[in-house]
Amino acid sequence: MTASPLWNRNFVIWWLGSAQSALGTALAGIALSFLVLRQTGSAGAMGVNLALSLLPALLSPLFGTLVDRLPILPPLVLGNLLRAALQLGVGIAALRGPVPIEALHLLALLGGLIGAFYSPATMGVVARLVSRESLQRAGGLMQGTAQSMSLIGLVGGGVLVSKLGSGPALIFDGVTFAVFALLLPLVRFPAAAGGQARAGYWSEFRAGLRYALSSPVLWGLPLIALLLNAAFAPIPMLIPKRMLELGAGAAGFGVFEGAFVAGLALGSFALVWLGNRVSPRTLSVLGLTMLGLSMLGLAFTRSPAPMYALSLLMGLASAATNTSIGVIFQTRVQPAYFGRVGSLLNMVGTAGQPLTLLALAPIADHISLAVIFAAAGAVTLLGAFAWGGLLRAERGDVTPPDRPGPASGPADTAAPLPSDVR
């Protein structure tokens, strides 16, 4: 079985399942944030909760190696079932009364562990279901649709949480994960290349590291992600409290997040229309630059309205950045290495968030937001400059094979990586 053009049965099921799950996740994000904030009144406590949910990403490479050794379907189904059970449990507990902050921190840690296992399994799914020529359009469509559903969830979620509390939103999120788990067995994924002896677990783990270090872009991208995620980490921790100070409350936070998601959706659908007419290399650098400038703008806002406008611009920039970098990743990495290379990217990139959150937690209620946003904007612009330099450093124009290579082996046996994707 080979990858098909964009509109095929398997891609459509994956697309629809992801979309309905995104709706539930958006509702749950607001619900959990205000569940912690209302029970503690502290932005620092929210920062600790977010950090605990992100710390397990440090284990992603271990899970990524495991995922590369397994058929793709079981990890996807198991990950959704576990997330469904966790969110349903938290939601039911929230309906019954206050949930101890210690329990919320433990649940955040468990959710992070599930995500560390599930995320490597999703790496390269779209590349397995559509043709190479359709990859950029498929990526834009996936992101645009998911963010459109998230927009509904974020804007509606602020109102829902304000009126009914956090429990119903968390329960709905659990149901969407369960539905996704039921849909996944209907997707037929291409089989991996057969007839090859597998090496041991640690041998394949080391092979993944060597493969990731074989390209300036592949070893540089995690470092850029580390820098950028550290810069953006304060937003979910500080914006809710800022909205409370300005009198906008949960609804204002929902609008802020909704504006960001609206920008993501608009930008993503624009990329679907543009298709292969735009270079992912150029688009990724421009997107990062716009993100940095938007963050700098937040340092000078004093009311909700301009914050909403800048959030929309940040969403447009993120759409350009995420889709273009996703195309670069999926066209430069052999499918047999998707889990290992993707999990390494996830681990290093995500590490910047909990480290920043834990560092800011003791001072989050005392430091000026303007200072934080100005520093974050400057760091993001530095990241854009560095990413452009890495793209220029990688030369050649060799396309990796369409079919997976061996699941292990030294870096010099891996397929060369292209320097330009158009």
CSV table of C-alpha atoms in Angstrom, one decimal:
chain,number,residue,atom,x,y,z
A,1,MET,CA,0.0,0.0,0.0
A,2,THR,CA,1.4,3.4,-1.0
A,3,ALA,CA,0.4,6.9,0.0
A,4,SER,CA,-2.5,8.3,-2.0
A,5,PRO,CA,-3.5,11.8,-3.2
A,6,LEU,CA,-5.0,14.2,-0.7
A,7,TRP,CA,-8.6,13.1,-0.6
A,8,ASN,CA,-8.5,9.4,0.3
A,9,ARG,CA,-10.5,7.5,2.8
A,10,ASN,CA,-7.7,7.0,5.3
A,11,PHE,CA,-6.7,10.6,5.4
A,12,VAL,CA,-10.3,11.8,5.7
A,13,ILE,CA,-10.8,9.5,8.8
A,14,TRP,CA,-7.6,10.8,10.4
A,15,TRP,CA,-8.5,14.4,9.6
A,16,LEU,CA,-12.1,14.2,11.0
A,17,GLY,CA,-10.9,12.3,14.1
A,18,SER,CA,-8.3,14.9,14.8
A,19,ALA,CA,-10.7,17.7,14.3
A,20,GLN,CA,-13.3,16.6,16.8
A,21,SER,CA,-10.5,15.8,19.3
A,22,ALA,CA,-9.2,19.3,18.9
A,23,LEU,CA,-12.6,20.8,19.9
A,24,GLY,CA,-12.5,18.9,23.2
A,25,THR,CA,-8.9,19.7,23.9
A,26,ALA,CA,-9.6,23.4,23.5
A,27,LEU,CA,-12.5,23.3,25.9
A,28,ALA,CA,-10.3,21.3,28.4
A,29,GLY,CA,-7.4,23.8,28.2
A,30,ILE,CA,-9.5,26.7,29.5
A,31,ALA,CA,-11.3,24.5,32.0
A,32,LEU,CA,-8.1,23.2,33.6
A,33,SER,CA,-6.4,26.6,33.7
A,34,PHE,CA,-9.3,28.2,35.6
A,35,LEU,CA,-9.8,25.1,37.8
A,36,VAL,CA,-6.2,25.6,39.1
A,37,LEU,CA,-6.5,29.4,39.2
A,38,ARG,CA,-9.8,29.5,41.0
A,39,GLN,CA,-8.7,27.0,43.6
A,40,THR,CA,-5.3,28.7,44.3
A,41,GLY,CA,-5.6,32.3,43.0
A,42,SER,CA,-2.0,32.0,41.9
A,43,ALA,CA,-0.4,32.3,38.5
A,44,GLY,CA,2.6,30.5,40.0
A,45,ALA,CA,0.5,27.4,40.8
A,46,MET,CA,-0.7,27.4,37.2
A,47,GLY,CA,2.9,27.6,36.0
A,48,VAL,CA,3.9,24.6,38.2
A,49,ASN,CA,0.9,22.6,36.8
A,50,LEU,CA,1.9,23.4,33.2
A,51,ALA,CA,5.5,22.5,33.9
A,52,LEU,CA,4.6,19.1,35.3
A,53,SER,CA,2.6,18.3,32.2
A,54,LEU,CA,5.6,19.1,30.0
A,55,LEU,CA,8.4,17.5,32.0
A,56,PRO,CA,7.7,14.0,30.8
A,57,ALA,CA,8.6,15.1,27.3
A,58,LEU,CA,12.2,14.6,28.4
A,59,LEU,CA,11.4,10.8,28.0
A,60,SER,CA,10.2,11.2,24.4
A,61,PRO,CA,13.2,9.6,22.7
A,62,LEU,CA,12.8,6.4,24.8
A,63,PHE,CA,9.2,6.2,23.7
A,64,GLY,CA,10.1,7.2,20.1
A,65,THR,CA,12.4,4.3,19.7
A,66,LEU,CA,9.7,2.0,21.0
A,67,VAL,CA,7.2,3.4,18.6
A,68,ASP,CA,9.5,2.9,15.6
A,69,ARG,CA,9.7,-0.8,16.5
A,70,LEU,CA,5.9,-1.2,16.7
A,71,PRO,CA,3.1,-1.1,14.1
A,72,ILE,CA,1.8,2.5,14.1
A,73,LEU,CA,-1.9,1.7,15.0
A,74,PRO,CA,-1.6,0.3,18.5
A,75,PRO,CA,0.2,3.3,20.1
A,76,LEU,CA,-2.3,5.7,18.5
A,77,VAL,CA,-5.3,3.8,19.9
A,78,LEU,CA,-3.8,3.2,23.3
A,79,GLY,CA,-2.7,6.8,23.7
A,80,ASN,CA,-6.3,8.1,23.0
A,81,LEU,CA,-7.8,5.5,25.4
A,82,LEU,CA,-5.5,6.6,28.2
A,83,ARG,CA,-6.2,10.3,27.6
A,84,ALA,CA,-9.9,9.6,27.6
A,85,ALA,CA,-9.8,7.8,30.9
A,86,LEU,CA,-7.7,10.6,32.5
A,87,GLN,CA,-9.9,13.5,31.3
A,88,LEU,CA,-13.1,11.7,32.3
A,89,GLY,CA,-11.7,11.1,35.7
A,90,VAL,CA,-10.7,14.7,36.3
A,91,GLY,CA,-14.0,16.0,34.9
A,92,ILE,CA,-16.1,13.7,37.2
A,93,ALA,CA,-14.0,14.7,40.2
A,94,ALA,CA,-14.5,18.4,39.4
A,95,LEU,CA,-18.3,18.0,39.2
A,96,ARG,CA,-18.3,16.5,42.8
A,97,GLY,CA,-16.4,19.4,44.3
A,98,PRO,CA,-13.0,21.1,44.7
A,99,VAL,CA,-10.1,19.0,43.4
A,100,PRO,CA,-6.9,19.2,45.6
A,101,ILE,CA,-4.1,21.1,43.9
A,102,GLU,CA,-1.8,18.1,44.6
A,103,ALA,CA,-4.1,15.8,42.7
A,104,LEU,CA,-4.2,18.3,39.8
A,105,HIS,CA,-0.4,18.3,39.7
A,106,LEU,CA,-0.3,14.5,39.7
A,107,LEU,CA,-2.9,14.3,36.9
A,108,ALA,CA,-0.8,16.9,34.9
A,109,LEU,CA,2.2,14.7,35.3
A,110,LEU,CA,0.3,11.6,34.2
A,111,GLY,CA,-1.1,13.4,31.2
A,112,GLY,CA,2.4,14.5,30.2
A,113,LEU,CA,3.6,10.9,30.4
A,114,ILE,CA,0.8,9.7,28.1
A,115,GLY,CA,1.6,12.6,25.7
A,116,ALA,CA,5.3,11.6,25.7
A,117,PHE,CA,4.3,8.2,24.4
A,118,TYR,CA,1.5,9.3,22.0
A,119,SER,CA,3.3,12.2,20.3
A,120,PRO,CA,6.1,10.1,18.7
A,121,ALA,CA,3.4,7.9,17.2
A,122,THR,CA,1.8,10.8,15.4
A,123,MET,CA,5.0,11.9,13.8
A,124,GLY,CA,4.8,11.5,10.0
A,125,VAL,CA,1.2,10.1,10.0
A,126,VAL,CA,0.1,12.5,7.3
A,127,ALA,CA,3.2,11.6,5.2
A,128,ARG,CA,2.1,8.0,5.4
A,129,LEU,CA,-1.5,8.8,4.1
A,130,VAL,CA,-1.0,11.3,1.3
A,131,SER,CA,1.4,11.6,-1.6
A,132,ARG,CA,4.5,13.8,-1.3
A,133,GLU,CA,3.0,16.3,-3.8
A,134,SER,CA,0.0,16.7,-1.5
A,135,LEU,CA,1.9,17.0,1.8
A,136,GLN,CA,1.9,20.8,2.2
A,137,ARG,CA,-1.8,21.1,1.3
A,138,ALA,CA,-2.6,18.2,3.7
A,139,GLY,CA,-0.6,19.8,6.5
A,140,GLY,CA,-2.3,23.1,6.0
A,141,LEU,CA,-5.7,21.4,5.9
A,142,MET,CA,-5.0,19.4,9.1
A,143,GLN,CA,-3.8,22.5,11.0
A,144,GLY,CA,-6.5,24.8,9.6
A,145,THR,CA,-9.4,22.4,10.5
A,146,ALA,CA,-8.1,21.6,13.9
A,147,GLN,CA,-7.6,25.2,14.7
A,148,SER,CA,-11.1,26.1,13.5
A,149,MET,CA,-12.5,23.5,15.9
A,150,SER,CA,-10.2,24.9,18.6
A,151,LEU,CA,-11.5,28.4,17.9
A,152,ILE,CA,-15.1,27.2,18.6
A,153,GLY,CA,-13.9,25.4,21.7
A,154,LEU,CA,-11.8,28.4,23.0
A,155,VAL,CA,-14.5,31.1,22.5
A,156,GLY,CA,-17.3,28.8,23.7
A,157,GLY,CA,-15.1,27.4,26.4
A,158,GLY,CA,-14.7,30.7,28.2
A,159,VAL,CA,-18.4,31.1,28.4
A,160,LEU,CA,-19.0,27.4,29.3
A,161,VAL,CA,-16.5,27.4,32.1
A,162,SER,CA,-17.8,30.7,33.4
A,163,LYS,CA,-21.4,29.4,33.5
A,164,LEU,CA,-21.1,25.7,34.3
A,165,GLY,CA,-17.6,25.2,35.7
A,166,SER,CA,-14.7,23.1,34.5
A,167,GLY,CA,-16.2,19.6,34.9
A,168,PRO,CA,-18.4,19.4,31.8
A,169,ALA,CA,-15.7,20.7,29.5
A,170,LEU,CA,-13.2,18.1,30.8
A,171,ILE,CA,-15.7,15.3,30.4
A,172,PHE,CA,-16.4,16.3,26.8
A,173,ASP,CA,-12.7,16.2,26.1
A,174,GLY,CA,-12.5,12.7,27.4
A,175,VAL,CA,-15.4,11.6,25.1
A,176,THR,CA,-13.6,13.1,22.1
A,177,PHE,CA,-10.5,11.0,22.8
A,178,ALA,CA,-12.6,7.9,23.1
A,179,VAL,CA,-14.3,8.6,19.8
A,180,PHE,CA,-10.9,9.1,18.1
A,181,ALA,CA,-9.8,5.7,19.5
A,182,LEU,CA,-12.8,4.1,17.9
A,183,LEU,CA,-12.2,5.7,14.5
A,184,LEU,CA,-8.5,4.8,14.3
A,185,PRO,CA,-8.9,1.1,13.5
A,186,LEU,CA,-10.7,2.2,10.3
A,187,VAL,CA,-7.5,3.8,9.0
A,188,ARG,CA,-5.2,1.6,6.9
A,189,PHE,CA,-1.6,2.6,7.3
A,190,PRO,CA,1.1,1.6,4.7
A,191,ALA,CA,3.0,-1.4,5.9
A,192,ALA,CA,6.7,-0.9,6.8
A,193,ALA,CA,9.3,-2.5,4.6
A,194,GLY,CA,9.6,-6.2,5.5
A,195,GLY,CA,12.3,-8.8,5.3
A,196,GLN,CA,14.8,-7.0,7.5
A,197,ALA,CA,16.3,-8.2,10.8
A,198,ARG,CA,15.7,-5.8,13.6
A,199,ALA,CA,18.6,-4.6,15.8
A,200,GLY,CA,18.3,-4.3,19.6
A,201,TYR,CA,16.4,-1.5,21.3
A,202,TRP,CA,19.5,0.5,22.3
A,203,SER,CA,21.2,-0.1,19.0
A,204,GLU,CA,18.1,1.5,17.2
A,205,PHE,CA,18.1,4.3,19.8
A,206,ARG,CA,21.7,5.2,19.0
A,207,ALA,CA,21.0,4.9,15.3
A,208,GLY,CA,18.2,7.5,15.7
A,209,LEU,CA,20.6,9.9,17.4
A,210,ARG,CA,23.2,9.5,14.7
A,211,TYR,CA,20.6,10.1,12.0
A,212,ALA,CA,19.4,13.3,13.7
A,213,LEU,CA,23.0,14.6,13.9
A,214,SER,CA,23.6,13.9,10.2
A,215,SER,CA,22.1,17.2,9.1
A,216,PRO,CA,22.5,20.9,10.3
A,217,VAL,CA,18.8,21.4,10.0
A,218,LEU,CA,17.8,18.2,11.9
A,219,TRP,CA,20.2,18.9,14.9
A,220,GLY,CA,19.6,22.6,14.8
A,221,LEU,CA,15.8,22.5,14.7
A,222,PRO,CA,15.5,21.1,18.3
A,223,LEU,CA,17.7,23.9,19.6
A,224,ILE,CA,15.6,26.5,17.8
A,225,ALA,CA,12.5,24.9,19.2
A,226,LEU,CA,14.0,25.0,22.7
A,227,LEU,CA,14.7,28.7,22.4
A,228,LEU,CA,11.2,29.5,21.0
A,229,ASN,CA,9.2,27.4,23.4
A,230,ALA,CA,11.1,29.0,26.3
A,231,ALA,CA,10.1,32.4,24.9
A,232,PHE,CA,6.4,31.5,24.6
A,233,ALA,CA,6.0,29.5,27.8
A,234,PRO,CA,4.9,32.5,29.9
A,235,ILE,CA,1.8,33.2,27.8
A,236,PRO,CA,-0.6,30.5,29.1
A,237,MET,CA,0.6,31.2,32.7
A,238,LEU,CA,0.3,35.0,32.7
A,239,ILE,CA,-2.4,35.9,30.2
A,240,PRO,CA,-5.3,34.5,32.3
A,241,LYS,CA,-4.3,36.6,35.3
A,242,ARG,CA,-3.8,39.6,33.1
A,243,MET,CA,-7.3,39.2,31.8
A,244,LEU,CA,-8.7,39.0,35.3
A,245,GLU,CA,-6.8,42.3,36.1
A,246,LEU,CA,-8.3,44.0,33.1
A,247,GLY,CA,-11.8,42.8,33.9
A,248,ALA,CA,-12.1,40.4,31.0
A,249,GLY,CA,-11.9,37.2,33.0
A,250,ALA,CA,-12.2,33.7,31.5
A,251,ALA,CA,-14.2,35.1,28.6
A,252,GLY,CA,-11.4,37.5,27.7
A,253,PHE,CA,-8.8,34.7,27.9
A,254,GLY,CA,-11.0,32.6,25.6
A,255,VAL,CA,-11.1,35.5,23.1
A,256,PHE,CA,-7.4,36.0,23.3
A,257,GLU,CA,-6.8,32.3,22.6
A,258,GLY,CA,-9.5,32.3,20.1
A,259,ALA,CA,-7.9,35.1,18.1
A,260,PHE,CA,-4.7,33.2,18.1
A,261,VAL,CA,-6.5,30.1,16.8
A,262,ALA,CA,-8.4,32.1,14.2
A,263,GLY,CA,-5.1,33.4,12.8
A,264,LEU,CA,-3.8,29.8,12.8
A,265,ALA,CA,-6.8,28.6,10.8
A,266,LEU,CA,-6.8,31.5,8.3
A,267,GLY,CA,-3.1,31.1,7.7
A,268,SER,CA,-3.4,27.3,7.4
A,269,PHE,CA,-6.2,27.5,4.8
A,270,ALA,CA,-4.2,30.1,2.9
A,271,LEU,CA,-1.4,27.6,2.7
A,272,VAL,CA,-3.8,25.0,1.4
A,273,TRP,CA,-4.7,27.4,-1.4
A,274,LEU,CA,-1.1,28.3,-2.1
A,275,GLY,CA,0.0,24.6,-2.2
A,276,ASN,CA,3.6,24.2,-3.5
A,277,ARG,CA,3.8,27.7,-4.8
A,278,VAL,CA,5.6,28.9,-1.7
A,279,SER,CA,8.9,27.7,-0.3
A,280,PRO,CA,8.8,26.2,3.2
A,281,ARG,CA,12.3,27.5,3.8
A,282,THR,CA,11.4,31.2,3.2
A,283,LEU,CA,8.0,30.8,4.9
A,284,SER,CA,9.4,29.4,8.1
A,285,VAL,CA,11.9,32.3,8.5
A,286,LEU,CA,9.2,34.9,7.8
A,287,GLY,CA,6.8,33.2,10.2
A,288,LEU,CA,9.4,33.2,13.0
A,289,THR,CA,10.2,36.9,12.4
A,290,MET,CA,6.5,37.9,12.5
A,291,LEU,CA,6.1,35.9,15.8
A,292,GLY,CA,9.0,37.9,17.4
A,293,LEU,CA,7.6,41.3,16.3
A,294,SER,CA,4.1,40.4,17.6
A,295,MET,CA,5.5,39.4,21.0
A,296,LEU,CA,7.3,42.7,21.2
A,297,GLY,CA,4.0,44.4,20.5
A,298,LEU,CA,2.4,42.7,23.5
A,299,ALA,CA,4.9,44.5,25.8
A,300,PHE,CA,3.3,47.8,25.0
A,301,THR,CA,-0.4,46.8,25.3
A,302,ARG,CA,-2.6,48.2,28.2
A,303,SER,CA,-6.0,46.9,27.3
A,304,PRO,CA,-7.6,43.7,25.9
A,305,ALA,CA,-8.4,44.9,22.4
A,306,PRO,CA,-4.8,45.3,21.1
A,307,MET,CA,-3.9,42.1,22.8
A,308,TYR,CA,-6.5,40.3,20.7
A,309,ALA,CA,-5.2,41.9,17.5
A,310,LEU,CA,-1.6,40.8,18.2
A,311,SER,CA,-2.8,37.4,19.1
A,312,LEU,CA,-4.4,37.1,15.7
A,313,LEU,CA,-1.1,38.1,14.0
A,314,MET,CA,0.8,35.6,16.1
A,315,GLY,CA,-1.6,32.9,14.9
A,316,LEU,CA,-1.0,33.8,11.3
A,317,ALA,CA,2.7,33.6,11.9
A,318,SER,CA,2.5,30.3,13.7
A,319,ALA,CA,0.5,28.8,10.8
A,320,ALA,CA,3.3,29.7,8.4
A,321,THR,CA,6.0,28.5,10.8
A,322,ASN,CA,4.4,25.2,11.8
A,323,THR,CA,3.3,24.0,8.4
A,324,SER,CA,6.5,24.9,6.7
A,325,ILE,CA,8.7,23.3,9.3
A,326,GLY,CA,6.4,20.2,9.3
A,327,VAL,CA,6.9,19.8,5.6
A,328,ILE,CA,10.7,20.2,5.9
A,329,PHE,CA,10.7,17.5,8.7
A,330,GLN,CA,8.5,15.0,6.9
A,331,THR,CA,10.4,15.3,3.6
A,332,ARG,CA,13.9,15.1,5.1
A,333,VAL,CA,13.4,12.2,7.4
A,334,GLN,CA,13.0,8.5,6.4
A,335,PRO,CA,9.7,7.1,7.7
A,336,ALA,CA,11.6,4.4,9.7
A,337,TYR,CA,13.1,7.3,11.8
A,338,PHE,CA,9.9,9.4,12.2
A,339,GLY,CA,9.4,8.4,15.9
A,340,ARG,CA,13.1,8.7,17.0
A,341,VAL,CA,13.9,12.0,15.3
A,342,GLY,CA,10.5,13.5,16.0
A,343,SER,CA,10.7,12.5,19.7
A,344,LEU,CA,14.2,14.0,20.0
A,345,LEU,CA,12.8,17.3,18.5
A,346,ASN,CA,9.9,17.1,20.9
A,347,MET,CA,12.1,16.4,24.0
A,348,VAL,CA,14.6,19.2,23.4
A,349,GLY,CA,12.0,21.7,22.2
A,350,THR,CA,9.6,21.1,25.0
A,351,ALA,CA,12.3,21.3,27.7
A,352,GLY,CA,12.3,25.1,27.3
A,353,GLN,CA,8.7,25.4,28.5
A,354,PRO,CA,8.9,23.7,32.0
A,355,LEU,CA,12.3,25.2,32.7
A,356,THR,CA,10.9,28.7,32.0
A,357,LEU,CA,7.7,28.1,33.9
A,358,LEU,CA,9.5,26.7,37.0
A,359,ALA,CA,11.9,29.7,36.9
A,360,LEU,CA,9.1,32.2,36.6
A,361,ALA,CA,6.7,30.6,39.1
A,362,PRO,CA,8.2,32.2,42.3
A,363,ILE,CA,8.2,35.7,40.7
A,364,ALA,CA,5.3,35.5,38.3
A,365,ASP,CA,3.0,37.6,40.5
A,366,HIS,CA,5.6,40.3,41.0
A,367,ILE,CA,7.4,40.8,37.6
A,368,SER,CA,6.2,43.2,34.9
A,369,LEU,CA,4.5,41.6,31.9
A,370,ALA,CA,6.1,44.2,29.6
A,371,VAL,CA,9.5,43.0,30.6
A,372,ILE,CA,8.7,39.3,30.0
A,373,PHE,CA,7.1,39.9,26.6
A,374,ALA,CA,9.9,42.2,25.4
A,375,ALA,CA,12.5,39.6,26.3
A,376,ALA,CA,10.4,36.8,24.7
A,377,GLY,CA,10.1,38.8,21.5
A,378,ALA,CA,13.8,39.5,21.3
A,379,VAL,CA,14.6,35.8,21.8
A,380,THR,CA,12.2,34.8,19.1
A,381,LEU,CA,13.8,37.2,16.6
A,382,LEU,CA,17.2,35.7,17.5
A,383,GLY,CA,15.7,32.3,16.8
A,384,ALA,CA,14.5,33.4,13.3
A,385,PHE,CA,18.0,34.6,12.5
A,386,ALA,CA,19.6,31.4,13.6
A,387,TRP,CA,17.1,29.2,11.8
A,388,GLY,CA,17.8,31.1,8.5
A,389,GLY,CA,21.5,30.5,9.0
A,390,LEU,CA,21.0,26.8,9.5
A,391,LEU,CA,18.9,26.5,6.3
A,392,ARG,CA,21.7,28.2,4.4
A,393,ALA,CA,24.3,26.0,6.0
A,394,GLU,CA,22.8,22.8,4.5
A,395,ARG,CA,23.6,22.3,0.9
A,396,GLY,CA,22.7,19.8,-1.8
A,397,ASP,CA,19.4,18.8,-3.4
A,398,VAL,CA,18.9,15.1,-2.7
A,399,THR,CA,15.5,13.7,-2.0
A,400,PRO,CA,15.1,10.9,0.5
A,401,PRO,CA,13.5,7.6,-0.7
A,402,ASP,CA,9.8,7.4,-0.7
A,403,ARG,CA,9.9,4.0,1.0
A,404,PRO,CA,11.3,3.4,4.5
A,405,GLY,CA,14.9,2.3,4.9
A,406,PRO,CA,16.2,0.0,7.5
A,407,ALA,CA,15.0,0.7,11.0
A,408,SER,CA,18.6,0.9,12.3
A,409,GLY,CA,22.1,1.4,11.1
A,410,PRO,CA,24.9,3.9,11.1
A,411,ALA,CA,24.3,7.5,9.9
A,412,ASP,CA,26.3,7.0,6.8
A,413,THR,CA,23.8,4.4,5.5
A,414,ALA,CA,20.8,6.7,6.0
A,415,ALA,CA,19.4,8.5,3.0
A,416,PRO,CA,20.9,12.0,2.3
A,417,LEU,CA,18.7,14.9,3.3
A,418,PRO,CA,17.6,17.6,0.8
A,419,SER,CA,18.5,21.2,1.5
A,420,ASP,CA,15.5,22.8,-0.2
A,421,VAL,CA,11.8,21.9,-0.3
A,422,ARG,CA,9.5,23.7,-2.7
